[in-house]
Structure formats: structure tokens, C-alpha cells
Amino acid sequence: MSEAPLPAIRSLPSWLLGRAAARGRALVAEALAEEDMRMWHHVVLSAVRDLAPVAQADLGRAIRLDPKDLVGILDDLQAAGLVVREPDPRDRRKNAVSLTARGARLLKRCEKAARAANDELLAPLTPAEREQFTGMLLRISGTADQAPRTPAD
């Protein structure tokens, strides 16, 4: 059975963005799977690198992940030797999470794989179009103030 045409829906920017996002997530998930990594595990590793040492509660708030889900992911990452949880030096009642050397190496490979997947997603665009498109996405996503700054900024 073929899909109904639904031209009014399929012409909406929100529908098109959803389709592009789904394709992008699938490409990144596939690339990360090559490194035996899942999407949220990659997000947590990246956040730990950027924030470490970070209390688990602060980590969960930073990436907006439910504490129960975060604990499971951290358990997986710790069992794989990618992160360590130790008493937080600022508050010994809390655990602070840090990346291990093995975790840092895997994160580098995952970031390279994710960039390649995004390059595949944006392959139809010229470099200038990619930059413009990313800028527009930042503006409409409401995250422009959270975007990392480049040296040219």
C-alpha cells in the first residue's frame, strides 16, 4: 500500500523538519552503533567530558534526562570502563562522574562518526548553505543562545 499524498501536511516546515530530524537521528544512530554506542550513552559521555567532574543530579539537569534513565546509562558506561563515579569532592554525599581515558578515546571516535553522519545528511547542500541552514535551525529551535561560539564569533 502506498502512502496517501497529504500534500498539505507534507509541505509544512514542521513536517519536513521532523522527517529531516528522523533521518539525521537514524544516520547518527547507525554510525554510533558501529562503535557499539547508543545515542543517549553518547550524549551522557559528551556531557561528562564537558562538565566533569559533575554530580549525577547536575548532569541529569544539564542534559534534561530523567534521573532513573541517567542511572541506568551511567551503570552501563561504568561497567564498560568509560566513566567513573566517585564521591564529589565538594559534597561527599553525592557522586561525581568523570570520563576515563578509555571513555575519552571512544568519545573521540563517536564524535567523528556523528560528524560523518551529519555530513551525509547535509551532503545535498553547499558549505555556505550548510552554514546558513545551521544558523536558521539555531534561530527557530530556540537554542541560539546555547550554541557554541567559534573563534570567528
JSON list of C-alpha atoms in Angstrom, two decimals:
[
{"chain": "A", "resi": 1, "resn": "MET", "atom": "CA", "xyz": [0.00, 0.00, 0.00]},
{"chain": "A", "resi": 2, "resn": "SER", "atom": "CA", "xyz": [1.42, 3.39, -0.95]},
{"chain": "A", "resi": 3, "resn": "GLU", "atom": "CA", "xyz": [1.31, 6.42, 1.35]},
{"chain": "A", "resi": 4, "resn": "ALA", "atom": "CA", "xyz": [-1.55, 8.86, 0.93]},
{"chain": "A", "resi": 5, "resn": "PRO", "atom": "CA", "xyz": [-0.34, 12.06, -0.76]},
{"chain": "A", "resi": 6, "resn": "LEU", "atom": "CA", "xyz": [-1.26, 14.51, 2.04]},
{"chain": "A", "resi": 7, "resn": "PRO", "atom": "CA", "xyz": [0.33, 17.48, 0.23]},
{"chain": "A", "resi": 8, "resn": "ALA", "atom": "CA", "xyz": [-1.00, 20.00, 2.75]},
{"chain": "A", "resi": 9, "resn": "ILE", "atom": "CA", "xyz": [0.79, 18.18, 5.59]},
{"chain": "A", "resi": 10, "resn": "ARG", "atom": "CA", "xyz": [3.93, 17.25, 3.70]},
{"chain": "A", "resi": 11, "resn": "SER", "atom": "CA", "xyz": [4.54, 20.85, 2.67]},
{"chain": "A", "resi": 12, "resn": "LEU", "atom": "CA", "xyz": [4.61, 22.12, 6.26]},
{"chain": "A", "resi": 13, "resn": "PRO", "atom": "CA", "xyz": [8.07, 23.13, 7.51]},
{"chain": "A", "resi": 14, "resn": "SER", "atom": "CA", "xyz": [7.36, 21.30, 10.78]},
{"chain": "A", "resi": 15, "resn": "TRP", "atom": "CA", "xyz": [6.69, 18.05, 8.92]},
{"chain": "A", "resi": 16, "resn": "LEU", "atom": "CA", "xyz": [9.77, 18.47, 6.75]},
{"chain": "A", "resi": 17, "resn": "LEU", "atom": "CA", "xyz": [11.94, 19.26, 9.80]},
{"chain": "A", "resi": 18, "resn": "GLY", "atom": "CA", "xyz": [10.58, 16.17, 11.54]},
{"chain": "A", "resi": 19, "resn": "ARG", "atom": "CA", "xyz": [11.46, 14.00, 8.55]},
{"chain": "A", "resi": 20, "resn": "ALA", "atom": "CA", "xyz": [14.95, 15.52, 8.30]},
{"chain": "A", "resi": 21, "resn": "ALA", "atom": "CA", "xyz": [15.46, 15.07, 12.06]},
{"chain": "A", "resi": 22, "resn": "ALA", "atom": "CA", "xyz": [14.34, 11.43, 11.90]},
{"chain": "A", "resi": 23, "resn": "ARG", "atom": "CA", "xyz": [16.74, 10.80, 9.01]},
{"chain": "A", "resi": 24, "resn": "GLY", "atom": "CA", "xyz": [19.55, 12.55, 10.88]},
{"chain": "A", "resi": 25, "resn": "ARG", "atom": "CA", "xyz": [18.91, 10.55, 14.07]},
{"chain": "A", "resi": 26, "resn": "ALA", "atom": "CA", "xyz": [18.87, 7.31, 12.09]},
{"chain": "A", "resi": 27, "resn": "LEU", "atom": "CA", "xyz": [22.18, 8.15, 10.38]},
{"chain": "A", "resi": 28, "resn": "VAL", "atom": "CA", "xyz": [23.84, 9.10, 13.68]},
{"chain": "A", "resi": 29, "resn": "ALA", "atom": "CA", "xyz": [22.41, 6.07, 15.50]},
{"chain": "A", "resi": 30, "resn": "GLU", "atom": "CA", "xyz": [23.75, 3.80, 12.76]},
{"chain": "A", "resi": 31, "resn": "ALA", "atom": "CA", "xyz": [27.18, 5.44, 12.90]},
{"chain": "A", "resi": 32, "resn": "LEU", "atom": "CA", "xyz": [27.30, 5.19, 16.70]},
{"chain": "A", "resi": 33, "resn": "ALA", "atom": "CA", "xyz": [26.24, 1.55, 16.57]},
{"chain": "A", "resi": 34, "resn": "GLU", "atom": "CA", "xyz": [29.46, 0.88, 14.63]},
{"chain": "A", "resi": 35, "resn": "GLU", "atom": "CA", "xyz": [31.24, 1.94, 17.83]},
{"chain": "A", "resi": 36, "resn": "ASP", "atom": "CA", "xyz": [28.81, -0.14, 19.94]},
{"chain": "A", "resi": 37, "resn": "MET", "atom": "CA", "xyz": [27.33, 3.09, 21.33]},
{"chain": "A", "resi": 38, "resn": "ARG", "atom": "CA", "xyz": [23.73, 4.28, 21.67]},
{"chain": "A", "resi": 39, "resn": "MET", "atom": "CA", "xyz": [22.55, 7.87, 21.27]},
{"chain": "A", "resi": 40, "resn": "TRP", "atom": "CA", "xyz": [21.86, 8.70, 24.93]},
{"chain": "A", "resi": 41, "resn": "HIS", "atom": "CA", "xyz": [25.07, 6.99, 26.01]},
{"chain": "A", "resi": 42, "resn": "HIS", "atom": "CA", "xyz": [26.93, 9.27, 23.58]},
{"chain": "A", "resi": 43, "resn": "VAL", "atom": "CA", "xyz": [25.10, 12.34, 24.92]},
{"chain": "A", "resi": 44, "resn": "VAL", "atom": "CA", "xyz": [25.99, 11.42, 28.50]},
{"chain": "A", "resi": 45, "resn": "LEU", "atom": "CA", "xyz": [29.66, 10.73, 27.63]},
{"chain": "A", "resi": 46, "resn": "SER", "atom": "CA", "xyz": [29.90, 14.07, 25.86]},
{"chain": "A", "resi": 47, "resn": "ALA", "atom": "CA", "xyz": [28.28, 15.95, 28.75]},
{"chain": "A", "resi": 48, "resn": "VAL", "atom": "CA", "xyz": [30.54, 14.23, 31.30]},
{"chain": "A", "resi": 49, "resn": "ARG", "atom": "CA", "xyz": [33.57, 15.29, 29.28]},
{"chain": "A", "resi": 50, "resn": "ASP", "atom": "CA", "xyz": [32.35, 18.89, 29.15]},
{"chain": "A", "resi": 51, "resn": "LEU", "atom": "CA", "xyz": [31.25, 19.14, 32.79]},
{"chain": "A", "resi": 52, "resn": "ALA", "atom": "CA", "xyz": [33.49, 16.71, 34.72]},
{"chain": "A", "resi": 53, "resn": "PRO", "atom": "CA", "xyz": [33.72, 16.15, 37.49]},
{"chain": "A", "resi": 54, "resn": "VAL", "atom": "CA", "xyz": [29.96, 16.56, 37.63]},
{"chain": "A", "resi": 55, "resn": "ALA", "atom": "CA", "xyz": [27.41, 15.47, 40.22]},
{"chain": "A", "resi": 56, "resn": "GLN", "atom": "CA", "xyz": [24.92, 12.98, 38.79]},
{"chain": "A", "resi": 57, "resn": "ALA", "atom": "CA", "xyz": [21.99, 15.28, 39.59]},
{"chain": "A", "resi": 58, "resn": "ASP", "atom": "CA", "xyz": [23.66, 18.22, 37.84]},
{"chain": "A", "resi": 59, "resn": "LEU", "atom": "CA", "xyz": [24.46, 16.01, 34.85]},
{"chain": "A", "resi": 60, "resn": "GLY", "atom": "CA", "xyz": [20.83, 14.91, 34.57]},
{"chain": "A", "resi": 61, "resn": "ARG", "atom": "CA", "xyz": [19.59, 18.50, 34.72]},
{"chain": "A", "resi": 62, "resn": "ALA", "atom": "CA", "xyz": [22.18, 19.64, 32.14]},
{"chain": "A", "resi": 63, "resn": "ILE", "atom": "CA", "xyz": [21.02, 17.12, 29.56]},
{"chain": "A", "resi": 64, "resn": "ARG", "atom": "CA", "xyz": [17.37, 17.03, 30.70]},
{"chain": "A", "resi": 65, "resn": "LEU", "atom": "CA", "xyz": [17.35, 13.30, 31.35]},
{"chain": "A", "resi": 66, "resn": "ASP", "atom": "CA", "xyz": [15.20, 11.61, 33.99]},
{"chain": "A", "resi": 67, "resn": "PRO", "atom": "CA", "xyz": [17.36, 10.52, 36.96]},
{"chain": "A", "resi": 68, "resn": "LYS", "atom": "CA", "xyz": [16.21, 6.86, 36.64]},
{"chain": "A", "resi": 69, "resn": "ASP", "atom": "CA", "xyz": [17.27, 6.77, 33.00]},
{"chain": "A", "resi": 70, "resn": "LEU", "atom": "CA", "xyz": [20.56, 8.51, 33.78]},
{"chain": "A", "resi": 71, "resn": "VAL", "atom": "CA", "xyz": [21.45, 5.96, 36.47]},
{"chain": "A", "resi": 72, "resn": "GLY", "atom": "CA", "xyz": [20.93, 3.11, 34.01]},
{"chain": "A", "resi": 73, "resn": "ILE", "atom": "CA", "xyz": [23.08, 4.77, 31.37]},
{"chain": "A", "resi": 74, "resn": "LEU", "atom": "CA", "xyz": [25.81, 5.57, 33.90]},
{"chain": "A", "resi": 75, "resn": "ASP", "atom": "CA", "xyz": [25.70, 1.95, 35.11]},
{"chain": "A", "resi": 76, "resn": "ASP", "atom": "CA", "xyz": [26.27, 0.81, 31.50]},
{"chain": "A", "resi": 77, "resn": "LEU", "atom": "CA", "xyz": [29.07, 3.33, 30.93]},
{"chain": "A", "resi": 78, "resn": "GLN", "atom": "CA", "xyz": [30.79, 2.49, 34.21]},
{"chain": "A", "resi": 79, "resn": "ALA", "atom": "CA", "xyz": [30.55, -1.27, 33.56]},
{"chain": "A", "resi": 80, "resn": "ALA", "atom": "CA", "xyz": [32.23, -0.66, 30.19]},
{"chain": "A", "resi": 81, "resn": "GLY", "atom": "CA", "xyz": [35.02, 1.31, 31.88]},
{"chain": "A", "resi": 82, "resn": "LEU", "atom": "CA", "xyz": [34.07, 4.58, 30.18]},
{"chain": "A", "resi": 83, "resn": "VAL", "atom": "CA", "xyz": [33.20, 6.66, 33.28]},
{"chain": "A", "resi": 84, "resn": "VAL", "atom": "CA", "xyz": [33.91, 6.55, 36.98]},
{"chain": "A", "resi": 85, "resn": "ARG", "atom": "CA", "xyz": [31.65, 7.66, 39.80]},
{"chain": "A", "resi": 86, "resn": "GLU", "atom": "CA", "xyz": [33.42, 8.79, 42.94]},
{"chain": "A", "resi": 87, "resn": "PRO", "atom": "CA", "xyz": [32.40, 10.89, 45.94]},
{"chain": "A", "resi": 88, "resn": "ASP", "atom": "CA", "xyz": [32.08, 14.52, 44.88]},
{"chain": "A", "resi": 89, "resn": "PRO", "atom": "CA", "xyz": [34.94, 16.49, 46.45]},
{"chain": "A", "resi": 90, "resn": "ARG", "atom": "CA", "xyz": [32.55, 19.44, 47.01]},
{"chain": "A", "resi": 91, "resn": "ASP", "atom": "CA", "xyz": [29.85, 17.32, 48.67]},
{"chain": "A", "resi": 92, "resn": "ARG", "atom": "CA", "xyz": [30.82, 13.79, 49.66]},
{"chain": "A", "resi": 93, "resn": "ARG", "atom": "CA", "xyz": [27.14, 12.78, 49.92]},
{"chain": "A", "resi": 94, "resn": "LYS", "atom": "CA", "xyz": [26.94, 12.99, 46.11]},
{"chain": "A", "resi": 95, "resn": "ASN", "atom": "CA", "xyz": [28.64, 11.07, 43.33]},
{"chain": "A", "resi": 96, "resn": "ALA", "atom": "CA", "xyz": [30.75, 12.95, 40.80]},
{"chain": "A", "resi": 97, "resn": "VAL", "atom": "CA", "xyz": [31.11, 11.45, 37.34]},
{"chain": "A", "resi": 98, "resn": "SER", "atom": "CA", "xyz": [34.29, 11.68, 35.25]},
{"chain": "A", "resi": 99, "resn": "LEU", "atom": "CA", "xyz": [35.42, 10.24, 31.95]},
{"chain": "A", "resi": 100, "resn": "THR", "atom": "CA", "xyz": [38.10, 7.55, 31.89]},
{"chain": "A", "resi": 101, "resn": "ALA", "atom": "CA", "xyz": [40.88, 7.56, 29.29]},
{"chain": "A", "resi": 102, "resn": "ARG", "atom": "CA", "xyz": [39.05, 4.73, 27.53]},
{"chain": "A", "resi": 103, "resn": "GLY", "atom": "CA", "xyz": [35.84, 6.80, 27.57]},
{"chain": "A", "resi": 104, "resn": "ALA", "atom": "CA", "xyz": [37.67, 9.80, 26.10]},
{"chain": "A", "resi": 105, "resn": "ARG", "atom": "CA", "xyz": [39.08, 7.68, 23.25]},
{"chain": "A", "resi": 106, "resn": "LEU", "atom": "CA", "xyz": [35.67, 6.19, 22.47]},
{"chain": "A", "resi": 107, "resn": "LEU", "atom": "CA", "xyz": [34.04, 9.62, 22.62]},
{"chain": "A", "resi": 108, "resn": "LYS", "atom": "CA", "xyz": [36.51, 10.93, 20.02]},
{"chain": "A", "resi": 109, "resn": "ARG", "atom": "CA", "xyz": [35.62, 8.07, 17.67]},
{"chain": "A", "resi": 110, "resn": "CYS", "atom": "CA", "xyz": [31.89, 8.62, 18.28]},
{"chain": "A", "resi": 111, "resn": "GLU", "atom": "CA", "xyz": [32.17, 12.34, 17.60]},
{"chain": "A", "resi": 112, "resn": "LYS", "atom": "CA", "xyz": [33.97, 11.62, 14.34]},
{"chain": "A", "resi": 113, "resn": "ALA", "atom": "CA", "xyz": [31.27, 9.11, 13.37]},
{"chain": "A", "resi": 114, "resn": "ALA", "atom": "CA", "xyz": [28.47, 11.56, 14.27]},
{"chain": "A", "resi": 115, "resn": "ARG", "atom": "CA", "xyz": [30.12, 14.32, 12.20]},
{"chain": "A", "resi": 116, "resn": "ALA", "atom": "CA", "xyz": [30.38, 11.95, 9.23]},
{"chain": "A", "resi": 117, "resn": "ALA", "atom": "CA", "xyz": [26.70, 11.03, 9.60]},
{"chain": "A", "resi": 118, "resn": "ASN", "atom": "CA", "xyz": [25.75, 14.72, 9.68]},
{"chain": "A", "resi": 119, "resn": "ASP", "atom": "CA", "xyz": [27.91, 15.33, 6.63]},
{"chain": "A", "resi": 120, "resn": "GLU", "atom": "CA", "xyz": [25.93, 12.60, 4.86]},
{"chain": "A", "resi": 121, "resn": "LEU", "atom": "CA", "xyz": [22.66, 14.21, 5.97]},
{"chain": "A", "resi": 122, "resn": "LEU", "atom": "CA", "xyz": [23.74, 17.62, 4.66]},
{"chain": "A", "resi": 123, "resn": "ALA", "atom": "CA", "xyz": [25.51, 16.33, 1.53]},
{"chain": "A", "resi": 124, "resn": "PRO", "atom": "CA", "xyz": [22.96, 17.91, -0.85]},
{"chain": "A", "resi": 125, "resn": "LEU", "atom": "CA", "xyz": [23.90, 21.38, 0.49]},
{"chain": "A", "resi": 126, "resn": "THR", "atom": "CA", "xyz": [26.91, 23.51, -0.37]},
{"chain": "A", "resi": 127, "resn": "PRO", "atom": "CA", "xyz": [29.21, 24.55, 2.51]},
{"chain": "A", "resi": 128, "resn": "ALA", "atom": "CA", "xyz": [27.62, 28.01, 2.51]},
{"chain": "A", "resi": 129, "resn": "GLU", "atom": "CA", "xyz": [24.12, 26.51, 2.55]},
{"chain": "A", "resi": 130, "resn": "ARG", "atom": "CA", "xyz": [25.09, 24.23, 5.44]},
{"chain": "A", "resi": 131, "resn": "GLU", "atom": "CA", "xyz": [26.27, 27.20, 7.48]},
{"chain": "A", "resi": 132, "resn": "GLN", "atom": "CA", "xyz": [23.13, 29.20, 6.65]},
{"chain": "A", "resi": 133, "resn": "PHE", "atom": "CA", "xyz": [20.86, 26.21, 7.36]},
{"chain": "A", "resi": 134, "resn": "THR", "atom": "CA", "xyz": [22.52, 25.55, 10.72]},
{"chain": "A", "resi": 135, "resn": "GLY", "atom": "CA", "xyz": [22.13, 29.21, 11.65]},
{"chain": "A", "resi": 136, "resn": "MET", "atom": "CA", "xyz": [18.45, 29.12, 10.76]},
{"chain": "A", "resi": 137, "resn": "LEU", "atom": "CA", "xyz": [17.94, 25.92, 12.76]},
{"chain": "A", "resi": 138, "resn": "LEU", "atom": "CA", "xyz": [19.56, 27.56, 15.78]},
{"chain": "A", "resi": 139, "resn": "ARG", "atom": "CA", "xyz": [17.21, 30.52, 15.50]},
{"chain": "A", "resi": 140, "resn": "ILE", "atom": "CA", "xyz": [13.99, 28.54, 15.09]},
{"chain": "A", "resi": 141, "resn": "SER", "atom": "CA", "xyz": [14.92, 25.88, 17.67]},
{"chain": "A", "resi": 142, "resn": "GLY", "atom": "CA", "xyz": [15.16, 28.46, 20.43]},
{"chain": "A", "resi": 143, "resn": "THR", "atom": "CA", "xyz": [18.71, 27.36, 21.24]},
{"chain": "A", "resi": 144, "resn": "ALA", "atom": "CA", "xyz": [20.72, 30.12, 19.55]},
{"chain": "A", "resi": 145, "resn": "ASP", "atom": "CA", "xyz": [21.88, 31.40, 22.94]},
{"chain": "A", "resi": 146, "resn": "GLN", "atom": "CA", "xyz": [23.24, 27.92, 23.77]},
{"chain": "A", "resi": 147, "resn": "ALA", "atom": "CA", "xyz": [25.25, 27.48, 20.58]},
{"chain": "A", "resi": 148, "resn": "PRO", "atom": "CA", "xyz": [28.98, 27.05, 20.99]},
{"chain": "A", "resi": 149, "resn": "ARG", "atom": "CA", "xyz": [30.94, 30.03, 19.82]},
{"chain": "A", "resi": 150, "resn": "THR", "atom": "CA", "xyz": [33.63, 29.66, 17.21]},
{"chain": "A", "resi": 151, "resn": "PRO", "atom": "CA", "xyz": [36.79, 31.79, 17.16]},
{"chain": "A", "resi": 152, "resn": "ALA", "atom": "CA", "xyz": [35.24, 33.94, 14.39]},
{"chain": "A", "resi": 153, "resn": "ASP", "atom": "CA", "xyz": [32.24, 34.85, 16.62]}
]
